[in-house]
């Protein structure tokens, strides 16, 4: 039963991370895409904004895929933590 609970948690967190990455990179799910997110990133002092958005979006997308597929849970968790 514990294994099932961990699987569900990992899938949910992984899918949320994938969704956030897609919002930043592709503008899916109501996101603003790279240019819109770059403006926000630059407004909070992260320059160059577009490069930072691509790095953050790829980390979320790849980390979410690894986390949801259970292949690199520790690596994906570290990537998500580094974004915060």
Tab-separated table of N, CA and C in Angstrom:
chain	number	residue	atom	x	y	z
A	1	UNK	N	0.821	-1.201	0.000
A	1	UNK	CA	0.000	0.000	0.000
A	1	UNK	C	0.865	1.264	0.000
A	2	UNK	N	1.970	1.203	0.744
A	2	UNK	CA	2.893	2.339	0.775
A	2	UNK	C	3.484	2.589	-0.607
A	3	UNK	N	3.818	1.517	-1.328
A	3	UNK	CA	4.372	1.656	-2.669
A	3	UNK	C	3.384	2.324	-3.616
A	4	UNK	N	2.122	1.991	-3.495
A	4	UNK	CA	1.100	2.609	-4.334
A	4	UNK	C	0.979	4.096	-4.028
A	5	UNK	N	1.029	4.453	-2.763
A	5	UNK	CA	0.958	5.860	-2.368
A	5	UNK	C	2.143	6.653	-2.906
A	6	UNK	N	3.340	6.076	-2.806
A	6	UNK	CA	4.528	6.752	-3.336
A	6	UNK	C	4.448	6.905	-4.851
A	7	UNK	N	3.933	5.900	-5.525
A	7	UNK	CA	3.774	5.974	-6.973
A	7	UNK	C	2.826	7.104	-7.357
A	8	UNK	N	1.711	7.207	-6.674
A	8	UNK	CA	0.736	8.259	-6.971
A	8	UNK	C	1.341	9.638	-6.719
A	9	UNK	N	2.046	9.792	-5.607
A	9	UNK	CA	2.675	11.083	-5.297
A	9	UNK	C	3.705	11.450	-6.359
A	10	UNK	N	4.524	10.494	-6.754
A	10	UNK	CA	5.552	10.775	-7.760
A	10	UNK	C	4.928	11.124	-9.108
A	11	UNK	N	3.859	10.446	-9.480
A	11	UNK	CA	3.190	10.756	-10.740
A	11	UNK	C	2.576	12.154	-10.717
A	12	UNK	N	1.917	12.499	-9.622
A	12	UNK	CA	1.273	13.816	-9.527
A	12	UNK	C	2.320	14.929	-9.571
A	13	UNK	N	3.370	14.796	-8.779
A	13	UNK	CA	4.414	15.830	-8.758
A	13	UNK	C	5.102	15.919	-10.116
A	14	UNK	N	5.391	14.760	-10.722
A	14	UNK	CA	6.024	14.766	-12.038
A	14	UNK	C	5.168	15.438	-13.087
A	15	UNK	N	3.867	15.156	-13.089
A	15	UNK	CA	2.981	15.768	-14.071
A	15	UNK	C	2.826	17.270	-13.844
A	16	UNK	N	2.832	17.691	-12.595
A	16	UNK	CA	2.780	19.131	-12.312
A	16	UNK	C	4.040	19.822	-12.832
A	17	UNK	N	5.191	19.199	-12.609
A	17	UNK	CA	6.445	19.772	-13.102
A	17	UNK	C	6.455	19.836	-14.633
A	18	UNK	N	5.970	18.786	-15.289
A	18	UNK	CA	5.904	18.784	-16.754
A	18	UNK	C	5.008	19.922	-17.245
A	19	UNK	N	3.868	20.103	-16.592
A	19	UNK	CA	2.954	21.187	-16.969
A	19	UNK	C	3.581	22.558	-16.829
A	20	UNK	N	4.325	22.775	-15.760
A	20	UNK	CA	4.989	24.068	-15.564
A	20	UNK	C	6.067	24.301	-16.613
A	21	UNK	N	6.805	23.253	-16.949
A	21	UNK	CA	7.818	23.388	-17.996
A	21	UNK	C	7.200	23.707	-19.347
A	22	UNK	N	6.092	23.051	-19.667
A	22	UNK	CA	5.408	23.311	-20.939
A	22	UNK	C	4.830	24.714	-20.994
A	23	UNK	N	4.368	25.231	-19.866
A	23	UNK	CA	3.861	26.603	-19.837
A	23	UNK	C	4.969	27.590	-20.177
A	24	UNK	N	6.141	27.384	-19.619
A	24	UNK	CA	7.249	28.301	-19.868
A	24	UNK	C	7.803	28.163	-21.286
A	25	UNK	N	7.965	26.941	-21.749
A	25	UNK	CA	8.635	26.719	-23.029
A	25	UNK	C	7.717	26.877	-24.231
A	26	UNK	N	6.499	26.378	-24.133
A	26	UNK	CA	5.622	26.318	-25.308
A	26	UNK	C	4.368	27.176	-25.204
A	27	UNK	N	4.090	27.723	-24.036
A	27	UNK	CA	2.882	28.519	-23.861
A	27	UNK	C	1.629	27.691	-23.720
A	28	UNK	N	1.770	26.396	-23.456
A	28	UNK	CA	0.618	25.518	-23.297
A	28	UNK	C	-0.058	25.764	-21.962
A	29	UNK	N	-1.288	25.313	-21.814
A	29	UNK	CA	-2.053	25.367	-20.563
A	29	UNK	C	-2.203	26.800	-20.059
A	30	UNK	N	-2.342	27.747	-20.953
A	30	UNK	CA	-2.529	29.130	-20.568
A	30	UNK	C	-1.254	29.859	-20.217
A	31	UNK	N	-0.117	29.298	-20.559
A	31	UNK	CA	1.167	29.928	-20.253
A	31	UNK	C	1.492	31.034	-21.237
A	32	UNK	N	2.531	31.783	-20.915
A	32	UNK	CA	2.899	32.926	-21.736
A	32	UNK	C	4.037	32.629	-22.700
A	33	UNK	N	4.617	31.444	-22.637
A	33	UNK	CA	5.714	31.093	-23.526
A	33	UNK	C	7.026	31.720	-23.082
A	34	UNK	N	8.035	31.552	-23.891
A	34	UNK	CA	9.378	32.017	-23.516
A	34	UNK	C	9.421	33.531	-23.388
A	35	UNK	N	8.872	34.258	-24.351
A	35	UNK	CA	8.968	35.719	-24.316
A	35	UNK	C	8.211	36.330	-23.148
A	36	UNK	N	7.039	35.825	-22.873
A	36	UNK	CA	6.271	36.347	-21.741
A	36	UNK	C	6.931	36.052	-20.413
A	37	UNK	N	7.415	34.831	-20.261
A	37	UNK	CA	8.092	34.465	-19.016
A	37	UNK	C	9.416	35.204	-18.889
A	38	UNK	N	10.091	35.471	-20.032
A	38	UNK	CA	11.360	36.208	-19.995
A	38	UNK	C	11.148	37.617	-19.450
A	39	UNK	N	10.044	38.239	-19.824
A	39	UNK	CA	9.741	39.563	-19.279
A	39	UNK	C	9.570	39.522	-17.778
A	40	UNK	N	8.902	38.502	-17.282
A	40	UNK	CA	8.745	38.349	-15.833
A	40	UNK	C	10.082	38.093	-15.169
A	41	UNK	N	10.878	37.198	-15.738
A	41	UNK	CA	12.180	36.877	-15.147
A	41	UNK	C	13.061	38.119	-15.076
A	42	UNK	N	13.064	38.920	-16.140
A	42	UNK	CA	13.876	40.139	-16.131
A	42	UNK	C	13.338	41.153	-15.131
A	43	UNK	N	12.024	41.187	-14.935
A	43	UNK	CA	11.429	42.114	-13.966
A	43	UNK	C	11.849	41.782	-12.539
A	44	UNK	N	12.141	40.505	-12.269
A	44	UNK	CA	12.575	40.143	-10.917
A	44	UNK	C	14.093	40.051	-10.807
A	45	UNK	N	14.793	40.482	-11.868
A	45	UNK	CA	16.241	40.601	-11.806
A	45	UNK	C	17.038	39.440	-12.371
A	46	UNK	N	16.389	38.504	-13.043
A	46	UNK	CA	17.106	37.379	-13.642
A	46	UNK	C	17.377	37.690	-15.106
A	47	UNK	N	18.623	38.007	-15.407
A	47	UNK	CA	18.998	38.386	-16.770
A	47	UNK	C	20.086	37.466	-17.281
A	48	UNK	N	20.109	37.113	-18.542
A	48	UNK	CA	19.112	37.373	-19.581
A	48	UNK	C	17.869	36.514	-19.382
A	49	UNK	N	16.741	37.123	-19.489
A	49	UNK	CA	15.485	36.466	-19.168
A	49	UNK	C	15.175	35.247	-20.019
A	50	UNK	N	15.376	35.351	-21.333
A	50	UNK	CA	15.026	34.233	-22.217
A	50	UNK	C	15.882	33.005	-21.921
A	51	UNK	N	17.163	33.206	-21.694
A	51	UNK	CA	18.048	32.070	-21.383
A	51	UNK	C	17.664	31.429	-20.056
A	52	UNK	N	17.306	32.252	-19.080
A	52	UNK	CA	16.901	31.723	-17.776
A	52	UNK	C	15.587	30.945	-17.890
A	53	UNK	N	14.673	31.427	-18.724
A	53	UNK	CA	13.396	30.733	-18.920
A	53	UNK	C	13.635	29.377	-19.569
A	54	UNK	N	14.496	29.327	-20.564
A	54	UNK	CA	14.783	28.055	-21.235
A	54	UNK	C	15.408	27.076	-20.248
A	55	UNK	N	16.368	27.541	-19.445
A	55	UNK	CA	16.986	26.661	-18.440
A	55	UNK	C	15.953	26.160	-17.424
A	56	UNK	N	15.142	27.062	-16.913
A	56	UNK	CA	14.135	26.673	-15.930
A	56	UNK	C	13.086	25.756	-16.546
A	57	UNK	N	12.639	26.075	-17.751
A	57	UNK	CA	11.630	25.249	-18.411
A	57	UNK	C	12.135	23.849	-18.722
A	58	UNK	N	13.374	23.756	-19.199
A	58	UNK	CA	13.940	22.431	-19.481
A	58	UNK	C	14.148	21.631	-18.206
A	59	UNK	N	14.598	22.302	-17.152
A	59	UNK	CA	14.782	21.600	-15.876
A	59	UNK	C	13.449	21.064	-15.363
A	60	UNK	N	12.387	21.848	-15.485
A	60	UNK	CA	11.072	21.383	-15.041
A	60	UNK	C	10.540	20.269	-15.934
A	61	UNK	N	10.691	20.426	-17.234
A	61	UNK	CA	10.170	19.423	-18.164
A	61	UNK	C	10.923	18.095	-18.039
A	62	UNK	N	12.234	18.139	-18.104
A	62	UNK	CA	13.030	16.910	-18.013
A	62	UNK	C	12.943	16.314	-16.610
A	63	UNK	N	13.001	17.178	-15.600
A	63	UNK	CA	12.873	16.687	-14.226
A	63	UNK	C	11.525	16.039	-13.976
A	64	UNK	N	10.478	16.629	-14.515
A	64	UNK	CA	9.143	16.046	-14.364
A	64	UNK	C	9.022	14.706	-15.056
A	65	UNK	N	9.612	14.605	-16.247
A	65	UNK	CA	9.597	13.323	-16.957
A	65	UNK	C	10.352	12.251	-16.175
A	66	UNK	N	11.516	12.614	-15.640
A	66	UNK	CA	12.291	11.661	-14.845
A	66	UNK	C	11.543	11.275	-13.574
A	67	UNK	N	10.949	12.265	-12.928
A	67	UNK	CA	10.241	12.010	-11.674
A	67	UNK	C	9.021	11.117	-11.901
A	68	UNK	N	8.249	11.415	-12.947
A	68	UNK	CA	7.042	10.642	-13.216
A	68	UNK	C	7.363	9.232	-13.706
A	69	UNK	N	8.484	9.081	-14.416
A	69	UNK	CA	8.843	7.758	-14.933
A	69	UNK	C	9.614	6.935	-13.909
A	70	UNK	N	9.909	7.526	-12.763
A	70	UNK	CA	10.621	6.861	-11.666
A	70	UNK	C	12.051	6.489	-12.024
A	71	UNK	N	12.610	7.083	-13.068
A	71	UNK	CA	13.965	6.739	-13.488
A	71	UNK	C	15.028	7.525	-12.731
A	72	UNK	N	14.762	8.754	-12.457
A	72	UNK	CA	15.758	9.581	-11.802
A	72	UNK	C	15.125	10.431	-10.721
A	73	UNK	N	14.514	9.796	-9.754
A	73	UNK	CA	13.747	10.526	-8.740
A	73	UNK	C	14.655	11.485	-7.958
A	74	UNK	N	15.818	11.014	-7.532
A	74	UNK	CA	16.708	11.881	-6.754
A	74	UNK	C	17.242	13.029	-7.602
A	75	UNK	N	17.619	12.737	-8.833
A	75	UNK	CA	18.116	13.778	-9.738
A	75	UNK	C	17.032	14.789	-10.056
A	76	UNK	N	15.842	14.313	-10.344
A	76	UNK	CA	14.722	15.196	-10.660
A	76	UNK	C	14.343	16.050	-9.447
A	77	UNK	N	14.349	15.458	-8.277
A	77	UNK	CA	14.054	16.218	-7.062
A	77	UNK	C	15.087	17.301	-6.823
A	78	UNK	N	16.342	16.997	-7.074
A	78	UNK	CA	17.400	17.995	-6.922
A	78	UNK	C	17.252	19.119	-7.928
A	79	UNK	N	16.860	18.784	-9.149
A	79	UNK	CA	16.632	19.814	-10.160
A	79	UNK	C	15.484	20.726	-9.804
A	80	UNK	N	14.399	20.150	-9.303
A	80	UNK	CA	13.241	20.954	-8.895
A	80	UNK	C	13.605	21.842	-7.710
A	81	UNK	N	14.376	21.291	-6.790
A	81	UNK	CA	14.796	22.069	-5.618
A	81	UNK	C	15.694	23.229	-6.031
A	82	UNK	N	16.570	23.007	-6.999
A	82	UNK	CA	17.477	24.068	-7.422
A	82	UNK	C	16.724	25.218	-8.098
A	83	UNK	N	15.567	24.942	-8.694
A	83	UNK	CA	14.778	26.002	-9.316
A	83	UNK	C	14.164	26.931	-8.279
A	84	UNK	N	13.895	26.416	-7.128
A	84	UNK	CA	13.252	27.223	-6.101
A	84	UNK	C	14.271	28.156	-5.485
